[in-house]
Coordinates of N, CA, C and O in Angstrom, one line a residue:
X126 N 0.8 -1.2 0.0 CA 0.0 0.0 0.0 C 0.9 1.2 0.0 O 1.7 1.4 0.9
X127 N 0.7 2.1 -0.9 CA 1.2 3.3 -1.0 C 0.4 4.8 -0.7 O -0.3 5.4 -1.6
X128 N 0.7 5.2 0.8 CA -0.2 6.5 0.8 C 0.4 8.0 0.4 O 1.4 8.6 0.6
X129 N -1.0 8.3 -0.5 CA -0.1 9.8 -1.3 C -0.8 11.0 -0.6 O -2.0 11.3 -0.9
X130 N -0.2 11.8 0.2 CA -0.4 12.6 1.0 C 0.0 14.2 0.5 O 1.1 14.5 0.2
X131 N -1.0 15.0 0.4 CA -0.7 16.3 -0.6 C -2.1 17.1 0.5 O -2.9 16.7 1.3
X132 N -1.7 18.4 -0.2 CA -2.1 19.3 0.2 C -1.6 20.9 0.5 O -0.4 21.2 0.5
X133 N -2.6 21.7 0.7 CA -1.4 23.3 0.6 C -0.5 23.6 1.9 O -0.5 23.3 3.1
X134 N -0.1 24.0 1.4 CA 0.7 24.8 3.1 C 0.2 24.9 4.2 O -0.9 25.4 4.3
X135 N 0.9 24.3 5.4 CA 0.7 24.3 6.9 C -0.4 23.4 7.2 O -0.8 23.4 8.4
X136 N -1.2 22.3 6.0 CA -2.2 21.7 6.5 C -2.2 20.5 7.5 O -3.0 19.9 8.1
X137 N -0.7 20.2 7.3 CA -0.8 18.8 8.7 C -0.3 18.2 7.4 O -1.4 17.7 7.1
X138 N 0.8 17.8 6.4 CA 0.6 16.9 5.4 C 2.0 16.0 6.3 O 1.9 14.8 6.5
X139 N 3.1 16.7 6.6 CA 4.3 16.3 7.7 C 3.8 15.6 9.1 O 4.3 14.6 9.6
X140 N 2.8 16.3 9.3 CA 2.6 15.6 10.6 C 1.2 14.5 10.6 O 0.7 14.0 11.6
X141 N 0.6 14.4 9.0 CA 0.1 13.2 9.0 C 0.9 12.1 8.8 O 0.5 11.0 9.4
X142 N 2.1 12.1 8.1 CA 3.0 11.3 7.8 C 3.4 11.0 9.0 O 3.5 9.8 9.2
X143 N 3.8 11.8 10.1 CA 4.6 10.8 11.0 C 3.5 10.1 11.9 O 3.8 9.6 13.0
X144 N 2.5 10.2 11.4 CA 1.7 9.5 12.9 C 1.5 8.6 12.2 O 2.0 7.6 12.9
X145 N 1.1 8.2 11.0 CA 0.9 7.1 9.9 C 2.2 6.4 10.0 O 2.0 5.2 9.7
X146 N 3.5 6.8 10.3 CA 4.5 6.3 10.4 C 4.5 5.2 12.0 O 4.6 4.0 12.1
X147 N 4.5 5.8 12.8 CA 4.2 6.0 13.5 C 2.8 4.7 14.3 O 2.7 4.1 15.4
X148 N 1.9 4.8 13.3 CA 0.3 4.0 13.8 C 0.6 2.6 12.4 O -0.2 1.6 12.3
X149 N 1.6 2.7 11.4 CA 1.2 1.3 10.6 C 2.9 1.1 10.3 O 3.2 0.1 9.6
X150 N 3.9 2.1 10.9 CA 5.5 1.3 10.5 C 5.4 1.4 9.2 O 5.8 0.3 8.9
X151 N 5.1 2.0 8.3 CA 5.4 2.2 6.9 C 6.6 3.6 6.8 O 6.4 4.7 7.3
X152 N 7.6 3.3 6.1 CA 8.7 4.1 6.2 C 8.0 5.5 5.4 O 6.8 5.3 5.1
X153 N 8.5 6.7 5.1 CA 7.8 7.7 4.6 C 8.7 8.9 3.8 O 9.5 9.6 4.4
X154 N 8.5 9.1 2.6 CA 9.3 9.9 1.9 C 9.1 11.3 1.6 O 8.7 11.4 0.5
X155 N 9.3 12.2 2.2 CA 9.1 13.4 2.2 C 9.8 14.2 0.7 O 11.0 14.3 0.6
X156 N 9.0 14.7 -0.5 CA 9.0 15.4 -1.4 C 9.7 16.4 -1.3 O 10.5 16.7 -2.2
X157 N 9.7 17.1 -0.2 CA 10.4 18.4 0.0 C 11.7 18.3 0.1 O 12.5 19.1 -0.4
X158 N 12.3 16.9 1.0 CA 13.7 16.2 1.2 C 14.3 15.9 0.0 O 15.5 16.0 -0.1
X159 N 13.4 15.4 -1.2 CA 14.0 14.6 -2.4 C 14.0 16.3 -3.2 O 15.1 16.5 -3.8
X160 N 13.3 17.0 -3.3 CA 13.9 18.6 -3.5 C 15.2 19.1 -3.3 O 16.1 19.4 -4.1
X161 N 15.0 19.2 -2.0 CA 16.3 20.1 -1.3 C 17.7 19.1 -1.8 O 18.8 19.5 -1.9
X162 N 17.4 18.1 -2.0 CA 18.5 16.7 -1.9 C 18.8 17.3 -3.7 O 19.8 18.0 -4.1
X163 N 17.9 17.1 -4.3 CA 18.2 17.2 -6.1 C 18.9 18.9 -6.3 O 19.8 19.2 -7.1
X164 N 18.2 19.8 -5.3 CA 18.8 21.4 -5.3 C 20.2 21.8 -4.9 O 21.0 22.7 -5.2
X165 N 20.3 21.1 -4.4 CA 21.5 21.2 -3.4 C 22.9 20.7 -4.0 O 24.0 21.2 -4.2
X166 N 22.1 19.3 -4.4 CA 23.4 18.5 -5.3 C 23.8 19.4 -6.6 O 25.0 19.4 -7.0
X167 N 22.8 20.3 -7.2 CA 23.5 20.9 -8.5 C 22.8 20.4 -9.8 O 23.0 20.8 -10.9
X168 N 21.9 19.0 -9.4 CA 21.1 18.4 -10.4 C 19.6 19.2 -10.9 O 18.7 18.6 -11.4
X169 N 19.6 20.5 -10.6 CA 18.6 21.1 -11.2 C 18.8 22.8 -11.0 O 19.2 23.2 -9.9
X170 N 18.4 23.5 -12.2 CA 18.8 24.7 -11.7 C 17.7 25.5 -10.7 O 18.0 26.5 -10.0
X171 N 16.6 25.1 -10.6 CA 15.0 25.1 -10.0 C 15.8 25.8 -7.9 O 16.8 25.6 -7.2
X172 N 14.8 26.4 -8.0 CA 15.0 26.8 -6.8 C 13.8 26.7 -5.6 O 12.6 27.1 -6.0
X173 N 13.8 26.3 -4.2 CA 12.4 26.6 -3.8 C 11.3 26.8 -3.9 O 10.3 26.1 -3.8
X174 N 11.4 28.5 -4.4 CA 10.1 28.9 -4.7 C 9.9 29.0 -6.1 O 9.2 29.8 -6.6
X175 N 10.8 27.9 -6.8 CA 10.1 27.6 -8.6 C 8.8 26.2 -8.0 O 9.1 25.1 -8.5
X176 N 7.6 26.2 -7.2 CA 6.6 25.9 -7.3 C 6.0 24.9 -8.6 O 6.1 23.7 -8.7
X177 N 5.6 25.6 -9.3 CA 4.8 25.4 -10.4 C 5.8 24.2 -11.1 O 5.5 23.0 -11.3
X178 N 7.2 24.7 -11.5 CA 8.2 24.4 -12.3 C 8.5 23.1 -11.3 O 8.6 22.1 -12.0
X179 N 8.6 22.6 -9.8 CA 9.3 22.0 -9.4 C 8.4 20.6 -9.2 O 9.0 19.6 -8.9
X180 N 6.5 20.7 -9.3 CA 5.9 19.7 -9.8 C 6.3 19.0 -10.8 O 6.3 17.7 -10.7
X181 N 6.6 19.5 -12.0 CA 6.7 18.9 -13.3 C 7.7 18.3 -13.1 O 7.7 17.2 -13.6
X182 N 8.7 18.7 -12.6 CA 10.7 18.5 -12.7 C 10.3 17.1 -11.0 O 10.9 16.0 -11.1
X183 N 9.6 17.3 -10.0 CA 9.5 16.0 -9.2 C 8.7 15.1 -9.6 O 9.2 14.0 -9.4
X184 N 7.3 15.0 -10.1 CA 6.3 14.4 -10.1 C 6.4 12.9 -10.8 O 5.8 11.9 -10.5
X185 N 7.6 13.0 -12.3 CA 8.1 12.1 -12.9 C 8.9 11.3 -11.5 O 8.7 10.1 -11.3
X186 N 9.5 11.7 -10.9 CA 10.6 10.5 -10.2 C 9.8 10.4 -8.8 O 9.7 9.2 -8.7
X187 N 9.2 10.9 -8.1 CA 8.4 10.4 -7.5 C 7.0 9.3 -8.2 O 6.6 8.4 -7.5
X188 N 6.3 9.5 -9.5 CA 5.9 8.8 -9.8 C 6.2 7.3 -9.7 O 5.4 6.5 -9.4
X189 N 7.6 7.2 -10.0 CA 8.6 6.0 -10.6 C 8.7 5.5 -9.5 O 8.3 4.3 -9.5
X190 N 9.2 6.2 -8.0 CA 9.2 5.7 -6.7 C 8.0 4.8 -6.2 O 8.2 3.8 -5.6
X191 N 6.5 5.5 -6.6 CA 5.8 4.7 -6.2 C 5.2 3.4 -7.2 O 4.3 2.6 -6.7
X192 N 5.5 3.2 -8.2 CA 5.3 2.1 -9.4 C 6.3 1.5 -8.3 O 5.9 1.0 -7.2
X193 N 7.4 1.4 -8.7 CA 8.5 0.7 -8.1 C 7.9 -0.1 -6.5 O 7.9 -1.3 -6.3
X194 N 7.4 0.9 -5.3 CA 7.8 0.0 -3.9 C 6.3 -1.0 -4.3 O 6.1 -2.2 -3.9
X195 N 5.3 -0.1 -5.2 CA 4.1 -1.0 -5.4 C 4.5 -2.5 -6.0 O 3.8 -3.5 -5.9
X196 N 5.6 -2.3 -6.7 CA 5.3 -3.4 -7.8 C 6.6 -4.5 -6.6 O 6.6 -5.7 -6.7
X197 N 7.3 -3.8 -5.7 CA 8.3 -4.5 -5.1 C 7.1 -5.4 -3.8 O 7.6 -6.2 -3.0
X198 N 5.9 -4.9 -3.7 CA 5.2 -5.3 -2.3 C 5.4 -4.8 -1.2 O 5.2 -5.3 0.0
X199 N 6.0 -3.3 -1.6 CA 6.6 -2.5 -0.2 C 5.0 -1.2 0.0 O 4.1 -0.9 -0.7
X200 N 5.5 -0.8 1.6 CA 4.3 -0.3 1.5 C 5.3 1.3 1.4 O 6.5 1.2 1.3
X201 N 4.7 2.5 1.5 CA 5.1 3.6 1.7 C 4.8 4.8 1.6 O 4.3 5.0 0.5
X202 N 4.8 5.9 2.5 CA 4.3 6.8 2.7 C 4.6 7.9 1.7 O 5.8 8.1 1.7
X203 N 3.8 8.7 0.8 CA 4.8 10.0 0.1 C 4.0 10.6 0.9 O 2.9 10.2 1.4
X204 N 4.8 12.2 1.2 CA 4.0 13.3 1.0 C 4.6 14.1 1.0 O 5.5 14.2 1.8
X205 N 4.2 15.1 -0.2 CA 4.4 16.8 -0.2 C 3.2 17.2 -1.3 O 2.3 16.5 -1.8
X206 N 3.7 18.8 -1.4 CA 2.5 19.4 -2.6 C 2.9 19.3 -3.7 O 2.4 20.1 -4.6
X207 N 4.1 18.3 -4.2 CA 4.1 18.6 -5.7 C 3.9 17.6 -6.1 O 4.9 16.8 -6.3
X208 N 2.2 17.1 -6.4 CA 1.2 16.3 -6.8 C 0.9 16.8 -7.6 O 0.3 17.8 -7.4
X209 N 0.9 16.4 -8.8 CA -0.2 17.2 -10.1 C -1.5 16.7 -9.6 O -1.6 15.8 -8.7
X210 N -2.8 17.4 -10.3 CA -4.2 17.1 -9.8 C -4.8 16.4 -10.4 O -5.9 16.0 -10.2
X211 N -3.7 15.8 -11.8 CA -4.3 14.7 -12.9 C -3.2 13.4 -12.4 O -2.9 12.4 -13.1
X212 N -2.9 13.7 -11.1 CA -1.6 12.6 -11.3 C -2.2 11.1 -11.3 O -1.3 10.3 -11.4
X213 N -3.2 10.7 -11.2 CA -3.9 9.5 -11.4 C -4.1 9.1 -12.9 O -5.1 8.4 -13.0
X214 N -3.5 9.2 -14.0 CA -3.5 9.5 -15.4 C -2.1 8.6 -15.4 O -1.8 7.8 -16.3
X215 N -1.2 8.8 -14.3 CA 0.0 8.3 -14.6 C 0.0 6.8 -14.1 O 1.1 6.2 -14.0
X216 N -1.1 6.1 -13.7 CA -1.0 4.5 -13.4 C -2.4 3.9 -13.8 O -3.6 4.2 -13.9
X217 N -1.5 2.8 -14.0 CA -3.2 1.9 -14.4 C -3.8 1.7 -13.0 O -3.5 1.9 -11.8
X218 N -5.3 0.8 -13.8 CA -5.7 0.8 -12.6 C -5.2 -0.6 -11.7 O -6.1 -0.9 -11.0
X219 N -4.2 -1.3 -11.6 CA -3.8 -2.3 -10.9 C -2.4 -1.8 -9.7 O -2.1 -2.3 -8.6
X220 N -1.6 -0.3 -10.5 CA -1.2 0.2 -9.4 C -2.2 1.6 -8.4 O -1.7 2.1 -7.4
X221 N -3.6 1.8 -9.1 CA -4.0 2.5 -8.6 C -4.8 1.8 -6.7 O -4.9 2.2 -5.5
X222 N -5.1 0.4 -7.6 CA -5.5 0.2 -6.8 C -4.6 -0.2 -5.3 O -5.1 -1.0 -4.5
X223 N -3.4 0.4 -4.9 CA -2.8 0.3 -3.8 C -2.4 1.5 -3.9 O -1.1 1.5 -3.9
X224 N -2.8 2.4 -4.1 CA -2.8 3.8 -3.9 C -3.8 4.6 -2.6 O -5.0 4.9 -2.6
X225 N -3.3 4.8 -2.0 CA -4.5 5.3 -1.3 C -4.0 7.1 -1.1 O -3.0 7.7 -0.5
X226 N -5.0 7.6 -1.9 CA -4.9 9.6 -1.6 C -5.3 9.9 -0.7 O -6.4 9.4 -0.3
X227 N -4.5 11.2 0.1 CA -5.6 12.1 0.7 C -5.0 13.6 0.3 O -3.8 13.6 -0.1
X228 N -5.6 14.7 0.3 CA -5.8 16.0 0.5 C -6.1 16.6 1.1 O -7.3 17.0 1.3
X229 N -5.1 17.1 1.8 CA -5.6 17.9 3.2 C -5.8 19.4 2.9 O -4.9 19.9 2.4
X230 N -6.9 20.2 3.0 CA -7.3 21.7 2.6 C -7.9 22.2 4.2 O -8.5 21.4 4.9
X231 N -7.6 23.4 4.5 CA -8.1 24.2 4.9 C -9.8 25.4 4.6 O -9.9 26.1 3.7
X232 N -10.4 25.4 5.3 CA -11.6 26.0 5.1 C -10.8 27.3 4.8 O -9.6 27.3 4.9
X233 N -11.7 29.1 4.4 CA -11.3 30.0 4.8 C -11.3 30.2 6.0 O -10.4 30.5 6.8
X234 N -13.2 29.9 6.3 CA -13.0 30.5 7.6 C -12.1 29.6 8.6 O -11.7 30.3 9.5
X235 N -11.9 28.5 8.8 CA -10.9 27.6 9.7 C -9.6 28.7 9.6 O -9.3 29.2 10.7
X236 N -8.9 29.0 8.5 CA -8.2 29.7 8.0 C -7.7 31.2 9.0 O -6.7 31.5 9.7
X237 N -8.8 31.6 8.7 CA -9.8 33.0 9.5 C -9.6 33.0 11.3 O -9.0 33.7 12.0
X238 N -10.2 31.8 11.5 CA -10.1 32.2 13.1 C -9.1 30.9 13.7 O -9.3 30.3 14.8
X239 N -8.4 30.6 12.9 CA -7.2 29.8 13.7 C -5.4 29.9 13.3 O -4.4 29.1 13.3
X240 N -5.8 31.6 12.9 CA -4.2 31.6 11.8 C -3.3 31.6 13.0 O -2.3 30.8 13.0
X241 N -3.4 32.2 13.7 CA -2.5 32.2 15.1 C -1.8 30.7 15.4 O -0.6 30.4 15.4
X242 N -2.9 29.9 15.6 CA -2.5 28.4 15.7 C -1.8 27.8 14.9 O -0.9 27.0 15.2
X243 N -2.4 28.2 13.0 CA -1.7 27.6 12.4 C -0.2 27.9 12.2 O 0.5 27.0 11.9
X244 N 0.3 29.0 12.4 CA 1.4 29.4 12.4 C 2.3 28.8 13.8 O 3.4 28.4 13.6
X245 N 1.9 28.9 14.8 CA 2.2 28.7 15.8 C 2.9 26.9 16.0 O 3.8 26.5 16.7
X246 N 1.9 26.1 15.2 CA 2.0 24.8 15.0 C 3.1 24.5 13.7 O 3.4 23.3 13.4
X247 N 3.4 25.4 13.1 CA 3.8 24.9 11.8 C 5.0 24.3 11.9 O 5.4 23.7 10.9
X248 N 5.7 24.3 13.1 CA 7.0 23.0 12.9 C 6.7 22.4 14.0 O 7.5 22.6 15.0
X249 N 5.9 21.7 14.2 CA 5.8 20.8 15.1 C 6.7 19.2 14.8 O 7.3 18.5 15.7
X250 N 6.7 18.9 13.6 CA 7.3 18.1 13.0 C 8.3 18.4 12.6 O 9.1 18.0 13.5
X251 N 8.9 19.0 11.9 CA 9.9 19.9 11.4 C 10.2 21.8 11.3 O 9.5 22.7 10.9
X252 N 11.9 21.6 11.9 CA 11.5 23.0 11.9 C 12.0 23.3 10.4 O 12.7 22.8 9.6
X253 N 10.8 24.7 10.5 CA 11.0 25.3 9.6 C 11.2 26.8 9.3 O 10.7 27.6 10.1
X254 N 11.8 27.1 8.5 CA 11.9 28.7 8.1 C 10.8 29.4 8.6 O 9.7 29.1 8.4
X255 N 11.1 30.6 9.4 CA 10.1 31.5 9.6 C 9.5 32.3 8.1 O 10.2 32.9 7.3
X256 N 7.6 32.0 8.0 CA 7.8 32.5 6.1 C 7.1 33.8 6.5 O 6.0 33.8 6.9
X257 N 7.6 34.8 6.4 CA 7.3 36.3 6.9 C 6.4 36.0 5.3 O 5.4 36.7 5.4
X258 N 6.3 35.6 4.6 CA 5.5 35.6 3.4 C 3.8 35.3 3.4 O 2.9 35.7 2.6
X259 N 3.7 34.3 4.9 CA 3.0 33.3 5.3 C 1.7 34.8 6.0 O 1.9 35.7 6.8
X260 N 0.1 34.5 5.0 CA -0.6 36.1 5.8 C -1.7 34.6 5.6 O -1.5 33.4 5.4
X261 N -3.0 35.3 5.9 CA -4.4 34.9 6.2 C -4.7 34.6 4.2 O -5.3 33.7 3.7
X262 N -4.1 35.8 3.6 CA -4.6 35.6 2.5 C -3.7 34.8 1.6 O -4.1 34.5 0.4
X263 N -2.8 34.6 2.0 CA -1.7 33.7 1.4 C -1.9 32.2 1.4 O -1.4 31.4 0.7
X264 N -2.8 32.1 2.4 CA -3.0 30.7 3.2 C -4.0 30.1 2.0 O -4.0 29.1 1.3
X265 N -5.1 31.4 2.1 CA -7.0 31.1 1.6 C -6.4 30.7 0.1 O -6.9 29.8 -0.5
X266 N -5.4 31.3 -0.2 CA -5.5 31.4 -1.8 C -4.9 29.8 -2.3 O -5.3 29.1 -3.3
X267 N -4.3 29.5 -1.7 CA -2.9 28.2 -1.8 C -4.2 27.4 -1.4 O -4.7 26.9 -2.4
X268 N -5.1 27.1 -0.2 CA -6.2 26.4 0.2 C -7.2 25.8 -0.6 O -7.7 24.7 -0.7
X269 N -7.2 27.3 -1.3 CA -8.3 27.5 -2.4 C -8.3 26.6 -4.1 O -9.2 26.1 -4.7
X270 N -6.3 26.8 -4.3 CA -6.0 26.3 -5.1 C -6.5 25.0 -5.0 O -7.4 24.5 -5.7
X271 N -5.7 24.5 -4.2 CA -6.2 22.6 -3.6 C -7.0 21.8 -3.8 O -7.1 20.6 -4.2
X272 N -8.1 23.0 -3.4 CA -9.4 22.6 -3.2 C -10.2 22.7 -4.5 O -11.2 22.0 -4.5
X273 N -10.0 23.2 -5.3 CA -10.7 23.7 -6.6 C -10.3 22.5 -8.0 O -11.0 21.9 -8.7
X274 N -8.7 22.4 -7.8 CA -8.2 21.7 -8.7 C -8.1 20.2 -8.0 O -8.1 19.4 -8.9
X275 N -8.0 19.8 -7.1 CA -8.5 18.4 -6.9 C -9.5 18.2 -7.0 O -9.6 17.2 -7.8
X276 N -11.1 18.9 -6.5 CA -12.4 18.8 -7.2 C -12.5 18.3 -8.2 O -12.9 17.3 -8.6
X277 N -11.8 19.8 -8.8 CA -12.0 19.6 -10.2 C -11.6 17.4 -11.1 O -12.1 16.5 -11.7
X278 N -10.6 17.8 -10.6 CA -10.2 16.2 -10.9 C -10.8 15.3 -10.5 O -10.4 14.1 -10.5
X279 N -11.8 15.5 -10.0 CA -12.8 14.1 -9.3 C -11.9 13.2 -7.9 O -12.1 12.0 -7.9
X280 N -11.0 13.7 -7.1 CA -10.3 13.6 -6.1 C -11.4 14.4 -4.5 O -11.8 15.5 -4.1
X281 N -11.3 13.4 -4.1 CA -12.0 13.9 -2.6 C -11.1 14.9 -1.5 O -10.0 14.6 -1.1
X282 N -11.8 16.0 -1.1 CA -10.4 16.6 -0.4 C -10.8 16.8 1.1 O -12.0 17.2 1.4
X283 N -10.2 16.6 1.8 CA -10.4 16.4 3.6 C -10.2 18.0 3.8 O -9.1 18.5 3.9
X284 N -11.3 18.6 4.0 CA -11.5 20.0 4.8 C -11.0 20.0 5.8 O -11.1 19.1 6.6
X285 N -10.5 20.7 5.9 CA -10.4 21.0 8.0 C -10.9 22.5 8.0 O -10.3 23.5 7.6
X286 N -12.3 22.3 8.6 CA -13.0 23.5 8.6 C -13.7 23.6 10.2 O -14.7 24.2 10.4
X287 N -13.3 23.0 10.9 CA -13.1 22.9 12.5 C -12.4 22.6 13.8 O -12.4 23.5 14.7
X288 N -12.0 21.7 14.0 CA -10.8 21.2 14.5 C -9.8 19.8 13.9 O -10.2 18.7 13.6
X289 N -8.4 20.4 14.0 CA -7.5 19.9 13.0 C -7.4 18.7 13.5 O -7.5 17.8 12.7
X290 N -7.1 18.4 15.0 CA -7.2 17.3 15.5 C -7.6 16.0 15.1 O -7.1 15.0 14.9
X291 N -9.0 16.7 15.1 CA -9.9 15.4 15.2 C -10.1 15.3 13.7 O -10.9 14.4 13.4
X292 N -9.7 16.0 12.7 CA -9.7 16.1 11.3 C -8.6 14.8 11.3 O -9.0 13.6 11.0
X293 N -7.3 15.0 11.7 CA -6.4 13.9 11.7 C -6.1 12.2 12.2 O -5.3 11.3 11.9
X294 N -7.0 12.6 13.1 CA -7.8 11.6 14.0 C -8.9 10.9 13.4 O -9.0 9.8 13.8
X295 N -9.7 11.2 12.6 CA -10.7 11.0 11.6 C -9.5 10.3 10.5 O -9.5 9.1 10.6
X296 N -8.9 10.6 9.8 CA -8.0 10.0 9.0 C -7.7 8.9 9.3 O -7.8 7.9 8.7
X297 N -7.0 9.2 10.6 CA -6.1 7.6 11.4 C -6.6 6.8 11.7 O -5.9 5.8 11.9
X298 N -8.4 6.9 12.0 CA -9.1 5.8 12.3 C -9.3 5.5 14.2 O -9.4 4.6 15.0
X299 N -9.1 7.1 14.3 CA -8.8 6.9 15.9 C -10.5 7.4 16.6 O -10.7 7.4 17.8

């Protein structure tokens, strides 16, 4: 079983992965690591915030990652946001079927009256860069994105439009 964990900024996609790590012992590959790992080495000229550009340039070798542990009988966790929203196009349906997606999205208003928290929580799992970039309307818009274009793809997306907790707890089966 291979779980593909995506979603916008600050929604819990890091800290679904380690509880899933964590509640079923499936090892877990963080997107953002196999980034920084390909940026670093000099194997791409792409920088952090090339977004858009750094789906297209990950989405192929991450794809291949999960054909591969599927076809090996391994289970494994991905997660980051550079998931295309057609990326179910890239397997049949015998590796889809050990696929399991989620999308984690934020409401506005969850957005709205818990930005404090969300910021507050944002390296709970890892630290991270302070994003002085990071506003209320930065959040809604990237949220918004998620939520529109997975729709749109006929992909189900897990709101968190109340408490995040029990949003993640709902997932885990707790």
């Amino acid at each position: 079983m291979v779980i593909l964990i995506t979603g916008a900024s600050h929604t819990g996609k890091t800290l679904l992965a380690q509880r899933m790590l964590e509640k079923y012992n499936y090892p877990y590959l963080s997107i953002d690591h196999l980034k920084m790992g390909l940026i670093r080495t000099g194997n791409t000229d792409l920088t952090p915030e090339d977004d858009e550009d750094l789906t297209g340039y990950l989405w192929p070798i991450v794809r291949e990652i999960i054909k591969t542990a599927i076809e090996n009988g391994q289970s494994l966790i991905v997660e980051g946001c550079y998931i295309p929203f057609d990326w179910r196009k890239d397997f049949d349906k015998n590796y889809l079927s050990s696929i399991r997606f989620i999308c984690l999205a934020m409401t506005e208003k969850y957005i709205k009256d818990n930005f404090d928290q969300i910021i507050r929580h944002e390296s709970d799992i890892e630290s991270r860069f302070v994003d002085t970039d990071c506003s209320i309307e930065s959040l809604t818009a990237d949220n918004r994105q998620y939520i529109d274009g997975f729709q749109r793809a006929g992909e189900r997306v897990v709101l968190i439009d109340h408490d995040h907790k029990r949003a993640m707890e709902d997932i885990l089966g707790l």
